[in-house]
PDB file of C-alpha atoms in Angstrom:
ATOM      1  CA  MET D   1     -12.372  29.636  -8.884  1.00 87.00           C
ATOM      2  CA  LYS D   2     -11.374  27.989  -5.673  1.00 92.00           C
ATOM      3  CA  ARG D   3     -11.620  24.365  -5.447  1.00 92.00           C
ATOM      4  CA  ASN D   4      -9.516  21.082  -4.592  1.00 94.00           C
ATOM      5  CA  ILE D   5      -6.391  19.997  -6.270  1.00 94.00           C
ATOM      6  CA  VAL D   6      -3.187  17.757  -6.250  1.00 93.00           C
ATOM      7  CA  LYS D   7      -0.171  19.187  -4.710  1.00 94.00           C
ATOM      8  CA  ILE D   8       3.089  17.200  -5.092  1.00 93.00           C
ATOM      9  CA  ASP D   9       6.068  17.994  -2.733  1.00 93.00           C
ATOM     10  CA  GLU D  10       8.754  16.987  -5.365  1.00 89.00           C
ATOM     11  CA  GLU D  11      11.127  16.445  -2.506  1.00 88.00           C
ATOM     12  CA  LYS D  12       9.608  13.753  -1.294  1.00 88.00           C
ATOM     13  CA  CYS D  13       8.790  12.490  -4.597  1.00 89.00           C
ATOM     14  CA  THR D  14      10.896   9.109  -5.833  1.00 82.00           C
ATOM     15  CA  GLY D  15      10.002   9.052  -9.376  1.00 79.00           C
ATOM     16  CA  CYS D  16       8.369   5.514  -9.283  1.00 79.00           C
ATOM     17  CA  GLY D  17       5.326   6.630 -11.642  1.00 79.00           C
ATOM     18  CA  LEU D  18       2.508   4.886  -9.630  1.00 83.00           C
ATOM     19  CA  CYS D  19       0.695   8.047  -9.369  1.00 88.00           C
ATOM     20  CA  VAL D  20       0.626   8.395 -12.918  1.00 85.00           C
ATOM     21  CA  ASP D  21      -1.105   5.117 -13.542  1.00 80.00           C
ATOM     22  CA  ALA D  22      -3.425   5.750 -11.223  1.00 85.00           C
ATOM     23  CA  CYS D  23      -4.412   9.109 -12.517  1.00 89.00           C
ATOM     24  CA  HIS D  24      -7.193   8.144 -14.733  1.00 87.00           C
ATOM     25  CA  GLU D  25      -7.594  11.785 -16.206  1.00 90.00           C
ATOM     26  CA  GLY D  26      -4.043  11.909 -17.196  1.00 90.00           C
ATOM     27  CA  ALA D  27      -3.276  14.930 -15.439  1.00 92.00           C
ATOM     28  CA  LEU D  28       0.113  13.651 -13.951  1.00 92.00           C
ATOM     29  CA  GLN D  29       2.959  13.008 -15.859  1.00 87.00           C
ATOM     30  CA  MET D  30       6.684  12.179 -15.312  1.00 83.00           C
ATOM     31  CA  VAL D  31       8.707  15.210 -16.066  1.00 84.00           C
ATOM     32  CA  ASN D  32      12.683  14.851 -15.323  1.00 80.00           C
ATOM     33  CA  GLY D  33      11.979  11.999 -13.208  1.00 78.00           C
ATOM     34  CA  LYS D  34       9.348  13.440 -10.938  1.00 86.00           C
ATOM     35  CA  ALA D  35       5.509  13.818 -11.049  1.00 89.00           C
ATOM     36  CA  ARG D  36       4.155  16.924 -12.168  1.00 91.00           C
ATOM     37  CA  LEU D  37       0.601  18.120 -12.370  1.00 93.00           C
ATOM     38  CA  VAL D  38       0.525  18.899 -16.341  1.00 91.00           C
ATOM     39  CA  SER D  39      -2.887  20.895 -16.472  1.00 92.00           C
ATOM     40  CA  GLU D  40      -5.082  21.852 -13.733  1.00 92.00           C
ATOM     41  CA  SER D  41      -8.287  21.620 -15.775  1.00 94.00           C
ATOM     42  CA  TYR D  42      -7.255  17.499 -15.982  1.00 94.00           C
ATOM     43  CA  CYS D  43      -7.220  17.213 -12.202  1.00 94.00           C
ATOM     44  CA  ASP D  44     -10.860  16.439 -10.734  1.00 93.00           C
ATOM     45  CA  GLY D  45      -9.584  16.976  -7.136  1.00 91.00           C
ATOM     46  CA  LEU D  46     -10.624  13.575  -6.023  1.00 90.00           C
ATOM     47  CA  GLY D  47      -7.106  12.037  -5.232  1.00 88.00           C
ATOM     48  CA  ALA D  48      -7.353   8.490  -6.752  1.00 87.00           C
ATOM     49  CA  CYS D  49      -3.395   8.798  -6.721  1.00 91.00           C
ATOM     50  CA  LEU D  50      -3.127   9.471  -3.142  1.00 88.00           C
ATOM     51  CA  PRO D  51      -2.912   6.066  -1.983  1.00 87.00           C
ATOM     52  CA  GLU D  52      -0.983   5.044  -5.035  1.00 83.00           C
ATOM     53  CA  CYS D  53       2.232   6.866  -3.402  1.00 87.00           C
ATOM     54  CA  PRO D  54       4.554   4.919  -1.468  1.00 82.00           C
ATOM     55  CA  ALA D  55       6.391   8.136  -0.364  1.00 84.00           C
ATOM     56  CA  GLY D  56       3.843  10.394   0.597  1.00 88.00           C
ATOM     57  CA  ALA D  57       4.630  13.206  -1.751  1.00 91.00           C
ATOM     58  CA  ILE D  58       0.732  13.946  -3.033  1.00 93.00           C
ATOM     59  CA  THR D  59      -1.741  15.703  -1.103  1.00 93.00           C
ATOM     60  CA  ILE D  60      -5.146  17.888  -1.641  1.00 92.00           C
ATOM     61  CA  GLU D  61      -5.258  21.393  -1.016  1.00 92.00           C
ATOM     62  CA  GLU D  62      -7.846  23.992  -1.702  1.00 93.00           C
ATOM     63  CA  ARG D  63      -6.883  26.874  -3.707  1.00 93.00           C
ATOM     64  CA  GLU D  64      -7.397  29.305  -6.832  1.00 93.00           C
ATOM     65  CA  ALA D  65      -7.285  26.613 -10.182  1.00 92.00           C
ATOM     66  CA  ASP D  66      -8.669  26.187 -13.452  1.00 92.00           C
ATOM     67  CA  ALA D  67     -12.122  24.360 -13.558  1.00 93.00           C
ATOM     68  CA  PHE D  68     -11.924  20.679 -14.319  1.00 93.00           C
ATOM     69  CA  ASN D  69     -12.884  19.818 -17.843  1.00 93.00           C
ATOM     70  CA  GLU D  70     -14.237  16.809 -18.493  1.00 91.00           C
ATOM     71  CA  GLU D  71     -14.158  17.117 -22.613  1.00 91.00           C
ATOM     72  CA  ALA D  72     -10.679  18.096 -22.154  1.00 91.00           C
ATOM     73  CA  VAL D  73      -9.609  15.156 -20.881  1.00 90.00           C
ATOM     74  CA  LYS D  74     -11.345  13.072 -22.802  1.00 89.00           C
ATOM     75  CA  GLU D  75      -9.584  14.647 -25.649  1.00 88.00           C
ATOM     76  CA  HIS D  76      -6.550  14.249 -24.035  1.00 85.00           C
ATOM     77  CA  MET D  77      -6.808  10.703 -23.351  1.00 83.00           C
ATOM     78  CA  GLU D  78      -7.900   9.891 -26.559  1.00 82.00           C
ATOM     79  CA  ALA D  79      -4.763  11.373 -28.089  1.00 81.00           C
ATOM     80  CA  ARG D  80      -2.712   9.226 -25.364  1.00 70.00           C
ATOM     81  CA  LYS D  81      -3.955   6.221 -26.740  1.00 65.00           C
ATOM     82  CA  SER D  82      -2.187   6.779 -30.030  1.00 59.00           C
ATOM     83  CA  GLU D  83       1.057   7.393 -28.388  1.00 54.00           C
ATOM     84  CA  ALA D  84       3.406   4.427 -27.872  1.00 44.00           C
ATOM     85  CA  PRO D  85       3.760   3.371 -24.339  1.00 44.00           C
ATOM     86  CA  LYS D  86       6.850   4.921 -22.474  1.00 47.00           C
ATOM     87  CA  THR D  87       8.804   3.480 -19.906  1.00 46.00           C
ATOM     88  CA  LEU D  88      11.068   5.722 -17.705  1.00 43.00           C
ATOM     89  CA  ALA D  89      14.890   5.946 -18.155  1.00 42.00           C
ATOM     90  CA  CYS D  90      15.524   5.248 -14.802  1.00 45.00           C
ATOM     91  CA  GLY D  91      13.715   1.662 -14.781  1.00 50.00           C
ATOM     92  CA  CYS D  92      11.573   2.663 -11.827  1.00 53.00           C
ATOM     93  CA  PRO D  93       9.493  -0.571 -10.738  1.00 51.00           C
ATOM     94  CA  GLY D  94       6.161   1.121 -11.209  1.00 50.00           C
ATOM     95  CA  THR D  95       6.608   1.573 -14.864  1.00 50.00           C
ATOM     96  CA  HIS D  96       7.379  -2.194 -15.289  1.00 55.00           C
ATOM     97  CA  ALA D  97       4.499  -3.741 -13.748  1.00 62.00           C
ATOM     98  CA  ARG D  98       3.995  -7.039 -15.097  1.00 68.00           C
ATOM     99  CA  THR D  99       2.980 -10.725 -14.753  1.00 68.00           C
ATOM    100  CA  ILE D 100       5.461 -12.916 -14.995  1.00 70.00           C
ATOM    101  CA  GLU D 101       4.363 -16.654 -16.221  1.00 68.00           C
ATOM    102  CA  ARG D 102       5.608 -19.851 -14.324  1.00 62.00           C
ATOM    103  CA  LYS D 103       5.068 -23.256 -14.761  1.00 62.00           C
ATOM    104  CA  ASP D 104       3.672 -24.388 -11.682  1.00 55.00           C
ATOM    105  CA  GLU D 105       6.490 -27.070 -10.767  1.00 52.00           C
ATOM    106  CA  ALA D 106       8.210 -27.870  -7.640  1.00 50.00           C
ATOM    107  CA  MET D 107      11.696 -27.458  -7.391  1.00 50.00           C
ATOM    108  CA  PRO D 108      14.144 -30.787  -7.357  1.00 54.00           C
ATOM    109  CA  ALA D 109      15.403 -30.961  -3.759  1.00 51.00           C
ATOM    110  CA  CYS D 110      19.510 -31.879  -5.007  1.00 55.00           C
ATOM    111  CA  GLY D 111      21.315 -33.062  -8.003  1.00 56.00           C
ATOM    112  CA  PRO D 112      24.279 -35.529  -8.633  1.00 57.00           C
ATOM    113  CA  ALA D 113      26.965 -35.926  -6.391  1.00 54.00           C
ATOM    114  CA  GLY D 114      29.131 -33.236  -7.021  1.00 53.00           C
ATOM    115  CA  GLN D 115      26.718 -30.677  -9.264  1.00 55.00           C
ATOM    116  CA  SER D 116      24.765 -27.487  -8.038  1.00 53.00           C
ATOM    117  CA  ILE D 117      21.262 -26.793  -9.516  1.00 58.00           C
ATOM    118  CA  GLN D 118      19.990 -23.593 -10.693  1.00 64.00           C
ATOM    119  CA  ALA D 119      16.877 -22.890  -8.551  1.00 74.00           C
ATOM    120  CA  ALA D 120      13.953 -22.038 -10.359  1.00 87.00           C
ATOM    121  CA  SER D 121      12.725 -18.332  -9.146  1.00 92.00           C
ATOM    122  CA  GLN D 122       9.168 -18.765  -8.320  1.00 94.00           C
ATOM    123  CA  LEU D 123       8.333 -14.488  -8.539  1.00 94.00           C
ATOM    124  CA  ARG D 124       4.964 -14.574 -10.529  1.00 92.00           C
ATOM    125  CA  GLN D 125       4.972 -10.154 -10.810  1.00 92.00           C
ATOM    126  CA  TRP D 126       6.655  -7.248 -10.505  1.00 89.00           C
ATOM    127  CA  PRO D 127       7.221  -5.293  -8.622  1.00 90.00           C
ATOM    128  CA  CYS D 128       7.106  -6.944  -5.411  1.00 93.00           C
ATOM    129  CA  GLN D 129       7.705  -4.304  -2.481  1.00 93.00           C
ATOM    130  CA  ILE D 130       4.285  -3.248  -0.884  1.00 92.00           C
ATOM    131  CA  LYS D 131       5.304   0.050  -1.016  1.00 87.00           C
ATOM    132  CA  LEU D 132       5.376  -0.044  -5.100  1.00 87.00           C
ATOM    133  CA  VAL D 133       2.859  -2.678  -6.231  1.00 88.00           C
ATOM    134  CA  PRO D 134      -0.226  -0.855  -7.933  1.00 86.00           C
ATOM    135  CA  VAL D 135      -3.650  -1.673  -5.878  1.00 85.00           C
ATOM    136  CA  ASN D 136      -5.041  -2.235  -9.178  1.00 81.00           C
ATOM    137  CA  ALA D 137      -2.528  -4.604 -10.817  1.00 86.00           C
ATOM    138  CA  PRO D 138      -4.658  -7.523 -12.521  1.00 87.00           C
ATOM    139  CA  TYR D 139      -2.118  -9.978 -11.391  1.00 92.00           C
ATOM    140  CA  PHE D 140      -4.232  -9.867  -7.686  1.00 94.00           C
ATOM    141  CA  ASP D 141      -7.603 -11.257  -9.485  1.00 92.00           C
ATOM    142  CA  ASN D 142      -8.215 -14.623  -7.933  1.00 94.00           C
ATOM    143  CA  ALA D 143      -4.731 -15.017  -6.734  1.00 95.00           C
ATOM    144  CA  GLN D 144      -3.562 -16.631  -3.677  1.00 97.00           C
ATOM    145  CA  LEU D 145      -1.645 -13.682  -1.634  1.00 98.00           C
ATOM    146  CA  LEU D 146       1.970 -14.042  -0.018  1.00 98.00           C
ATOM    147  CA  VAL D 147       3.095 -11.373   2.092  1.00 98.00           C
ATOM    148  CA  ALA D 148       6.228 -11.573   3.226  1.00 97.00           C
ATOM    149  CA  ALA D 149       8.828 -10.150   5.594  1.00 97.00           C
ATOM    150  CA  ASP D 150      12.157  -9.355   3.653  1.00 95.00           C
ATOM    151  CA  CYS D 151      14.389 -11.311   5.746  1.00 95.00           C
ATOM    152  CA  THR D 152      12.363 -14.611   5.345  1.00 96.00           C
ATOM    153  CA  ALA D 153      13.975 -15.007   1.774  1.00 94.00           C
ATOM    154  CA  TYR D 154      17.291 -15.093   2.938  1.00 95.00           C
ATOM    155  CA  ALA D 155      16.973 -17.248   6.427  1.00 95.00           C
ATOM    156  CA  TYR D 156      14.698 -19.866   4.879  1.00 96.00           C
ATOM    157  CA  ALA D 157      16.301 -21.296   1.815  1.00 93.00           C
ATOM    158  CA  GLY D 158      12.998 -22.825   0.362  1.00 94.00           C
ATOM    159  CA  VAL D 159      10.942 -20.110   0.493  1.00 95.00           C
ATOM    160  CA  HIS D 160      10.464 -19.829  -3.284  1.00 95.00           C
ATOM    161  CA  ASN D 161       9.363 -23.660  -3.457  1.00 93.00           C
ATOM    162  CA  ASP D 162       7.736 -24.056  -0.080  1.00 95.00           C
ATOM    163  CA  PHE D 163       5.911 -20.472  -0.067  1.00 96.00           C
ATOM    164  CA  MET D 164       5.901 -18.463  -3.098  1.00 96.00           C
ATOM    165  CA  ARG D 165       5.164 -21.073  -5.928  1.00 94.00           C
ATOM    166  CA  GLY D 166       1.594 -20.578  -7.201  1.00 94.00           C
ATOM    167  CA  LYS D 167       1.352 -17.072  -4.992  1.00 96.00           C
ATOM    168  CA  ILE D 168       1.474 -13.558  -5.875  1.00 96.00           C
ATOM    169  CA  THR D 169       4.071 -12.151  -3.486  1.00 97.00           C
ATOM    170  CA  VAL D 170       4.428  -8.871  -2.038  1.00 97.00           C
ATOM    171  CA  ILE D 171       7.307  -8.178   0.499  1.00 97.00           C
ATOM    172  CA  GLY D 172       8.265  -5.438   3.007  1.00 95.00           C
ATOM    173  CA  CYS D 173       9.630  -4.578   6.234  1.00 94.00           C
ATOM    174  CA  PRO D 174       7.746  -2.360   8.883  1.00 86.00           C
ATOM    175  CA  LYS D 175      10.745  -1.507  10.601  1.00 87.00           C
ATOM    176  CA  LEU D 176      13.212  -0.128   7.537  1.00 89.00           C
ATOM    177  CA  ASP D 177      10.389   1.177   5.335  1.00 86.00           C
ATOM    178  CA  ASP D 178       8.661   3.295   8.535  1.00 77.00           C
ATOM    179  CA  ILE D 179       5.151   3.099   7.203  1.00 82.00           C
ATOM    180  CA  ASP D 180       1.887   1.159   8.014  1.00 87.00           C
ATOM    181  CA  TYR D 181       0.901  -1.130   5.065  1.00 92.00           C
ATOM    182  CA  THR D 182      -2.691  -1.234   6.154  1.00 92.00           C
ATOM    183  CA  GLU D 183      -3.895   1.150   3.694  1.00 89.00           C
ATOM    184  CA  LYS D 184      -2.130  -0.412   0.736  1.00 90.00           C
ATOM    185  CA  LEU D 185      -3.262  -3.826   1.966  1.00 94.00           C
ATOM    186  CA  THR D 186      -6.870  -3.043   2.439  1.00 93.00           C
ATOM    187  CA  GLY D 187      -7.119  -1.420  -1.004  1.00 90.00           C
ATOM    188  CA  ILE D 188      -5.906  -4.919  -2.436  1.00 93.00           C
ATOM    189  CA  LEU D 189      -7.980  -6.904  -0.642  1.00 94.00           C
ATOM    190  CA  LYS D 190     -11.227  -4.724  -1.395  1.00 91.00           C
ATOM    191  CA  SER D 191     -10.259  -4.336  -5.332  1.00 88.00           C
ATOM    192  CA  HIS D 192      -9.766  -8.033  -5.909  1.00 93.00           C
ATOM    193  CA  GLU D 193     -10.847 -11.575  -5.165  1.00 94.00           C
ATOM    194  CA  ILE D 194      -8.091 -13.019  -2.984  1.00 96.00           C
ATOM    195  CA  LYS D 195      -8.315 -17.135  -2.310  1.00 97.00           C
ATOM    196  CA  SER D 196      -6.160 -16.896   0.549  1.00 97.00           C
ATOM    197  CA  VAL D 197      -3.402 -15.125   2.436  1.00 97.00           C
ATOM    198  CA  THR D 198      -0.254 -16.301   4.034  1.00 97.00           C
ATOM    199  CA  VAL D 199       1.913 -14.260   6.198  1.00 98.00           C
ATOM    200  CA  LEU D 200       5.734 -15.030   6.332  1.00 97.00           C
ATOM    201  CA  ARG D 201       7.205 -13.250   9.433  1.00 96.00           C
ATOM    202  CA  MET D 202      10.523 -13.577  11.226  1.00 96.00           C
ATOM    203  CA  GLU D 203      10.572 -14.262  14.771  1.00 95.00           C
ATOM    204  CA  VAL D 204      11.618 -11.142  15.600  1.00 94.00           C
ATOM    205  CA  PRO D 205       9.493  -8.643  17.205  1.00 92.00           C
ATOM    206  CA  CYS D 206       9.357  -6.136  14.410  1.00 90.00           C
ATOM    207  CA  CYS D 207       7.408  -8.220  11.969  1.00 93.00           C
ATOM    208  CA  GLY D 208       4.885  -7.945  14.331  1.00 93.00           C
ATOM    209  CA  GLY D 209       4.122  -4.503  12.283  1.00 93.00           C
ATOM    210  CA  ILE D 210       3.607  -6.673   9.065  1.00 95.00           C
ATOM    211  CA  VAL D 211       1.081  -9.220  10.878  1.00 96.00           C
ATOM    212  CA  ASN D 212      -0.912  -6.107  12.266  1.00 95.00           C
ATOM    213  CA  ALA D 213      -1.174  -4.638   9.148  1.00 95.00           C
ATOM    214  CA  VAL D 214      -2.760  -7.740   7.454  1.00 96.00           C
ATOM    215  CA  LYS D 215      -5.012  -8.439  10.069  1.00 96.00           C
ATOM    216  CA  GLN D 216      -6.396  -4.694  10.016  1.00 95.00           C
ATOM    217  CA  ALA D 217      -6.848  -4.832   6.445  1.00 95.00           C
ATOM    218  CA  LEU D 218      -8.595  -8.297   6.511  1.00 96.00           C
ATOM    219  CA  ILE D 219     -11.082  -6.466   8.938  1.00 95.00           C
ATOM    220  CA  ASN D 220     -11.123  -3.615   6.901  1.00 93.00           C
ATOM    221  CA  SER D 221     -11.827  -5.495   3.293  1.00 93.00           C
ATOM    222  CA  GLY D 222     -15.049  -7.269   5.357  1.00 93.00           C
ATOM    223  CA  LYS D 223     -14.138 -10.130   3.526  1.00 93.00           C
ATOM    224  CA  MET D 224     -13.668 -13.499   4.689  1.00 93.00           C
ATOM    225  CA  ILE D 225     -10.665 -14.677   3.503  1.00 96.00           C
ATOM    226  CA  PRO D 226      -8.592 -17.807   4.662  1.00 96.00           C
ATOM    227  CA  TRP D 227      -5.325 -16.672   6.142  1.00 96.00           C
ATOM    228  CA  ARG D 228      -2.492 -18.075   8.266  1.00 96.00           C
ATOM    229  CA  ILE D 229       0.856 -16.898   9.717  1.00 97.00           C
ATOM    230  CA  VAL D 230       4.060 -18.715   9.225  1.00 97.00           C
ATOM    231  CA  THR D 231       7.227 -17.761  11.470  1.00 97.00           C
ATOM    232  CA  VAL D 232      10.496 -18.257  10.564  1.00 96.00           C
ATOM    233  CA  SER D 233      13.626 -18.567  13.104  1.00 95.00           C
ATOM    234  CA  THR D 234      16.643 -16.282  12.592  1.00 94.00           C
ATOM    235  CA  ASP D 235      18.617 -19.896  11.942  1.00 94.00           C
ATOM    236  CA  GLY D 236      16.251 -20.310   8.899  1.00 94.00           C
ATOM    237  CA  LYS D 237      13.554 -22.640  10.484  1.00 94.00           C
ATOM    238  CA  ILE D 238       9.971 -22.978  10.501  1.00 95.00           C
ATOM    239  CA  ILE D 239       8.993 -22.615  14.194  1.00 92.00           C
ATOM    240  CA  GLU D 240       5.301 -21.636  13.824  1.00 75.00           C
ATOM    241  CA  GLU D 241       2.900 -22.443  11.186  1.00 72.00           C
TER     242      GLU D 241
END
């Protein structure tokens, strides 16, 4: 029969594994570091995996394919429950999504004379790249969200204590990633009760892309979520808040 079914471009696939987690029918698996459609009868053709792919390697095509078999999917998913969880040998971030427990404590400003202090990380989840975070990750529930440009962590020394502490942090560079984060951020805002959004950007023009993506995602979500923009100068100062 002719119907809609997923198609994977293996040249574009980075092997992150996010699409496998997003497929509730178990139609996709990682094979030799690439996502593969393992059975046409498991794929419903609805494309829940599409928005999770950061590389744009998945599309929907209409072609001759086996019919979707709901009973076979149920048996397949029951069999998978009995299997031990696996992670990719490559250690791709998408296979290691997890929450990191942190004590909500401020970091000391300085130590005794002549001694350096190991600053405590305030990252509360992994992965943190916007392209890689799963939209349905449970750590977004009731979170205060920090959307930060990559360079802010290097320009502003206190980013962990002043901005990341107590928040779920996602980072990206709209210029280097060359993608629009709007769709991913919209999915996060729609799927979870986000308490607030802080956008941490650099003063450079290209950082306007991350601000615009957050603005549009807030509009698309249809939710009234408190948000603010903080701008960091290239010499590491807060110039606008």
